[in-house]
Amino acid sequence: MTHASSGERPGPAVTLGLLAAWALHDAEELALLPGWLRRNAPVLRERFPRVPDAVWRRAESLDAREFTVAVGVMAAIVAAASAAGHATGGRSAGYQAALNGFGLHGLVHLAQAAAVRGYTPGSATSFVLVVPFTLWARGRLRRAGVLRPTRPRDLAVGLGLAAAATVASHAAARRLPARRLPGGRGNF
């Protein structure tokens, strides 16, 4: 059930804004995550001994090329969700699930920063952009009467879709061969 419409249409700041907010957030991650992982994984491995070794090996092996390609794949997913939201005036279930997943993803970044008791890549923009944008966009959708009711199951689906898209993006990036420049160096 949706609330009564105020007659306002959510507009591109709400729908296409998801892609813009995501791009700014992922710029922080692109710039900082690979180096941060190399520097911090040994300390985190000691602090969190219950995390399986396979997780730490995977984190330590993430290179900038693979991460950049994964972000590019995710860009296509977020762009498609934003376009669907824009085309439907915010009514798209896929857009709303992506918006929910984006906001919950920001909360995960904040929880990671709390767990390590310090900065983690993505936490700065989560605090100042991801969570506030998500709340603002959901408010605009609600005022326009197009926000779908959000049950705990819907939040789990949104977070699950965000996680699945992340896994799929990294899987695709691992499968794409690195292009080589003359002399054997990669492009990234």
Short mmCIF file of C-alpha atoms in Angstrom, two decimals:
data_model
loop_
_atom_site.label_atom_id
_atom_site.label_comp_id
_atom_site.label_asym_id
_atom_site.label_seq_id
_atom_site.Cartn_x
_atom_site.Cartn_y
_atom_site.Cartn_z
CA MET A 1 0.00 0.00 0.00
CA THR A 2 1.29 3.49 -0.80
CA HIS A 3 0.49 6.71 0.95
CA ALA A 4 -1.65 9.35 -0.67
CA SER A 5 0.24 11.17 -3.36
CA SER A 6 1.10 14.82 -2.92
CA GLY A 7 1.10 15.15 -6.69
CA GLU A 8 4.85 15.66 -6.76
CA ARG A 9 6.95 13.42 -8.96
CA PRO A 10 10.19 12.25 -7.30
CA GLY A 11 12.35 13.60 -10.13
CA PRO A 12 15.84 12.83 -11.35
CA ALA A 13 17.58 13.94 -8.14
CA VAL A 14 15.88 11.00 -6.40
CA THR A 15 16.13 8.36 -9.12
CA LEU A 16 19.30 9.21 -11.04
CA GLY A 17 20.71 10.60 -7.80
CA LEU A 18 21.16 7.01 -6.67
CA LEU A 19 23.78 6.52 -9.39
CA ALA A 20 25.48 9.83 -8.57
CA ALA A 21 25.59 9.08 -4.82
CA TRP A 22 26.87 5.58 -5.52
CA ALA A 23 29.61 6.94 -7.83
CA LEU A 24 30.86 9.37 -5.18
CA HIS A 25 30.80 6.63 -2.55
CA ASP A 26 32.65 4.15 -4.74
CA ALA A 27 35.24 6.79 -5.67
CA GLU A 28 36.26 6.72 -1.99
CA GLU A 29 36.51 2.94 -2.10
CA LEU A 30 38.43 2.92 -5.42
CA ALA A 31 40.96 5.39 -4.11
CA LEU A 32 41.56 3.73 -0.76
CA LEU A 33 40.46 0.10 -0.43
CA PRO A 34 43.26 -1.94 -2.07
CA GLY A 35 46.05 -0.11 -0.20
CA TRP A 36 44.08 -0.04 3.05
CA LEU A 37 43.57 -3.81 2.86
CA ARG A 38 47.28 -4.47 2.24
CA ARG A 39 48.22 -2.32 5.24
CA ASN A 40 45.51 -3.49 7.64
CA ALA A 41 44.73 -7.13 6.83
CA PRO A 42 47.51 -8.56 9.05
CA VAL A 43 46.30 -6.60 12.09
CA LEU A 44 42.66 -7.40 11.36
CA ARG A 45 43.48 -11.08 10.94
CA GLU A 46 44.91 -11.09 14.48
CA ARG A 47 42.05 -9.04 15.92
CA PHE A 48 39.35 -11.21 14.32
CA PRO A 49 40.71 -14.79 14.48
CA ARG A 50 37.29 -16.36 13.86
CA VAL A 51 37.14 -15.00 10.33
CA PRO A 52 38.08 -17.89 8.02
CA ASP A 53 41.57 -17.80 6.50
CA ALA A 54 40.04 -17.98 3.02
CA VAL A 55 38.40 -14.58 3.61
CA TRP A 56 41.73 -13.03 4.61
CA ARG A 57 43.58 -14.61 1.67
CA ARG A 58 40.94 -13.25 -0.72
CA ALA A 59 41.10 -9.77 0.85
CA GLU A 60 44.89 -9.70 0.74
CA SER A 61 44.96 -10.80 -2.91
CA LEU A 62 42.56 -8.11 -4.16
CA ASP A 63 44.42 -5.94 -6.63
CA ALA A 64 43.53 -2.51 -7.96
CA ARG A 65 42.76 -3.82 -11.48
CA GLU A 66 40.27 -6.40 -10.28
CA PHE A 67 38.65 -3.95 -7.88
CA THR A 68 38.34 -1.30 -10.61
CA VAL A 69 36.68 -3.78 -12.98
CA ALA A 70 34.31 -4.95 -10.21
CA VAL A 71 33.32 -1.33 -9.55
CA GLY A 72 32.66 -0.91 -13.28
CA VAL A 73 30.38 -3.95 -13.32
CA MET A 74 28.54 -2.63 -10.27
CA ALA A 75 28.20 0.74 -12.02
CA ALA A 76 26.21 -0.96 -14.78
CA ILE A 77 23.92 -2.60 -12.20
CA VAL A 78 23.30 0.65 -10.32
CA ALA A 79 22.83 2.57 -13.58
CA ALA A 80 20.17 0.08 -14.69
CA ALA A 81 18.33 0.36 -11.35
CA SER A 82 18.52 4.17 -11.46
CA ALA A 83 17.25 4.25 -15.05
CA ALA A 84 14.35 1.95 -14.10
CA GLY A 85 13.53 4.26 -11.21
CA HIS A 86 13.67 7.31 -13.46
CA ALA A 87 11.50 5.70 -16.17
CA THR A 88 8.82 4.74 -13.64
CA GLY A 89 8.82 7.89 -11.53
CA GLY A 90 10.41 5.96 -8.67
CA ARG A 91 7.85 3.14 -8.73
CA SER A 92 10.24 0.42 -9.96
CA ALA A 93 10.60 -2.38 -7.42
CA GLY A 94 14.15 -2.92 -8.66
CA TYR A 95 15.03 0.73 -8.11
CA GLN A 96 13.53 0.75 -4.62
CA ALA A 97 15.33 -2.51 -3.72
CA ALA A 98 18.60 -1.01 -4.98
CA LEU A 99 17.98 2.17 -2.97
CA ASN A 100 17.31 0.12 0.17
CA GLY A 101 20.37 -2.03 -0.51
CA PHE A 102 22.51 1.08 -0.99
CA GLY A 103 21.43 2.54 2.34
CA LEU A 104 21.90 -0.75 4.17
CA HIS A 105 25.31 -1.13 2.51
CA GLY A 106 26.19 2.23 4.06
CA LEU A 107 25.15 0.96 7.48
CA VAL A 108 27.39 -2.09 6.96
CA HIS A 109 30.33 0.26 6.28
CA LEU A 110 29.58 2.13 9.50
CA ALA A 111 29.39 -1.17 11.43
CA GLN A 112 32.75 -2.20 9.95
CA ALA A 113 34.30 1.08 11.09
CA ALA A 114 32.85 0.53 14.57
CA ALA A 115 34.18 -3.05 14.65
CA VAL A 116 37.73 -1.97 13.79
CA ARG A 117 37.40 1.16 15.93
CA GLY A 118 38.56 3.41 13.13
CA TYR A 119 38.27 4.35 9.51
CA THR A 120 37.41 1.77 6.87
CA PRO A 121 37.15 2.61 3.15
CA GLY A 122 33.59 3.65 2.39
CA SER A 123 32.72 4.70 5.93
CA ALA A 124 33.28 8.44 5.41
CA THR A 125 30.88 8.73 2.47
CA SER A 126 28.47 6.32 4.15
CA PHE A 127 28.12 8.72 7.05
CA VAL A 128 27.82 11.93 5.03
CA LEU A 129 26.24 10.70 1.79
CA VAL A 130 24.97 7.12 1.52
CA VAL A 131 22.70 6.97 4.56
CA PRO A 132 21.46 10.59 4.32
CA PHE A 133 20.76 10.27 0.57
CA THR A 134 18.85 7.03 1.10
CA LEU A 135 16.69 8.53 3.85
CA TRP A 136 16.06 11.67 1.78
CA ALA A 137 15.17 9.70 -1.39
CA ARG A 138 12.85 7.38 0.54
CA GLY A 139 11.15 10.45 2.03
CA ARG A 140 10.63 11.94 -1.44
CA LEU A 141 9.21 8.64 -2.71
CA ARG A 142 6.90 8.48 0.32
CA ARG A 143 5.64 12.06 -0.25
CA ALA A 144 5.00 11.24 -3.91
CA GLY A 145 2.97 8.21 -2.83
CA VAL A 146 5.14 5.68 -4.66
CA LEU A 147 7.26 4.19 -1.86
CA ARG A 148 6.45 0.52 -1.42
CA PRO A 149 5.85 -0.59 2.16
CA THR A 150 9.10 -1.76 3.68
CA ARG A 151 8.91 -4.89 5.76
CA PRO A 152 11.91 -6.57 7.40
CA ARG A 153 11.81 -9.09 4.55
CA ASP A 154 12.17 -6.25 2.02
CA LEU A 155 15.22 -4.93 3.86
CA ALA A 156 16.75 -8.41 3.88
CA VAL A 157 16.08 -8.69 0.14
CA GLY A 158 17.66 -5.26 -0.51
CA LEU A 159 20.77 -6.14 1.48
CA GLY A 160 20.89 -9.60 -0.10
CA LEU A 161 20.68 -8.12 -3.58
CA ALA A 162 23.47 -5.66 -2.76
CA ALA A 163 25.63 -8.54 -1.51
CA ALA A 164 24.81 -10.70 -4.54
CA ALA A 165 25.62 -7.83 -6.92
CA THR A 166 28.95 -7.31 -5.12
CA VAL A 167 29.84 -11.01 -5.36
CA ALA A 168 28.80 -11.12 -9.03
CA SER A 169 30.83 -7.98 -9.81
CA HIS A 170 33.96 -9.44 -8.24
CA ALA A 171 33.40 -12.82 -9.91
CA ALA A 172 33.12 -11.11 -13.30
CA ALA A 173 36.25 -9.05 -12.60
CA ARG A 174 38.25 -12.19 -11.71
CA ARG A 175 37.20 -13.83 -14.98
CA LEU A 176 38.15 -10.93 -17.23
CA PRO A 177 41.74 -11.25 -18.41
CA ALA A 178 44.06 -8.36 -17.64
CA ARG A 179 44.89 -6.44 -20.79
CA ARG A 180 48.59 -5.92 -21.17
CA LEU A 181 50.59 -2.93 -22.29
CA PRO A 182 53.82 -3.32 -24.26
CA GLY A 183 56.46 -4.52 -21.84
CA GLY A 184 54.02 -6.77 -19.93
CA ARG A 185 52.49 -4.19 -17.57
CA GLY A 186 48.72 -4.21 -16.97
CA ASN A 187 46.56 -1.22 -17.85
CA PHE A 188 45.49 -0.63 -14.26
#
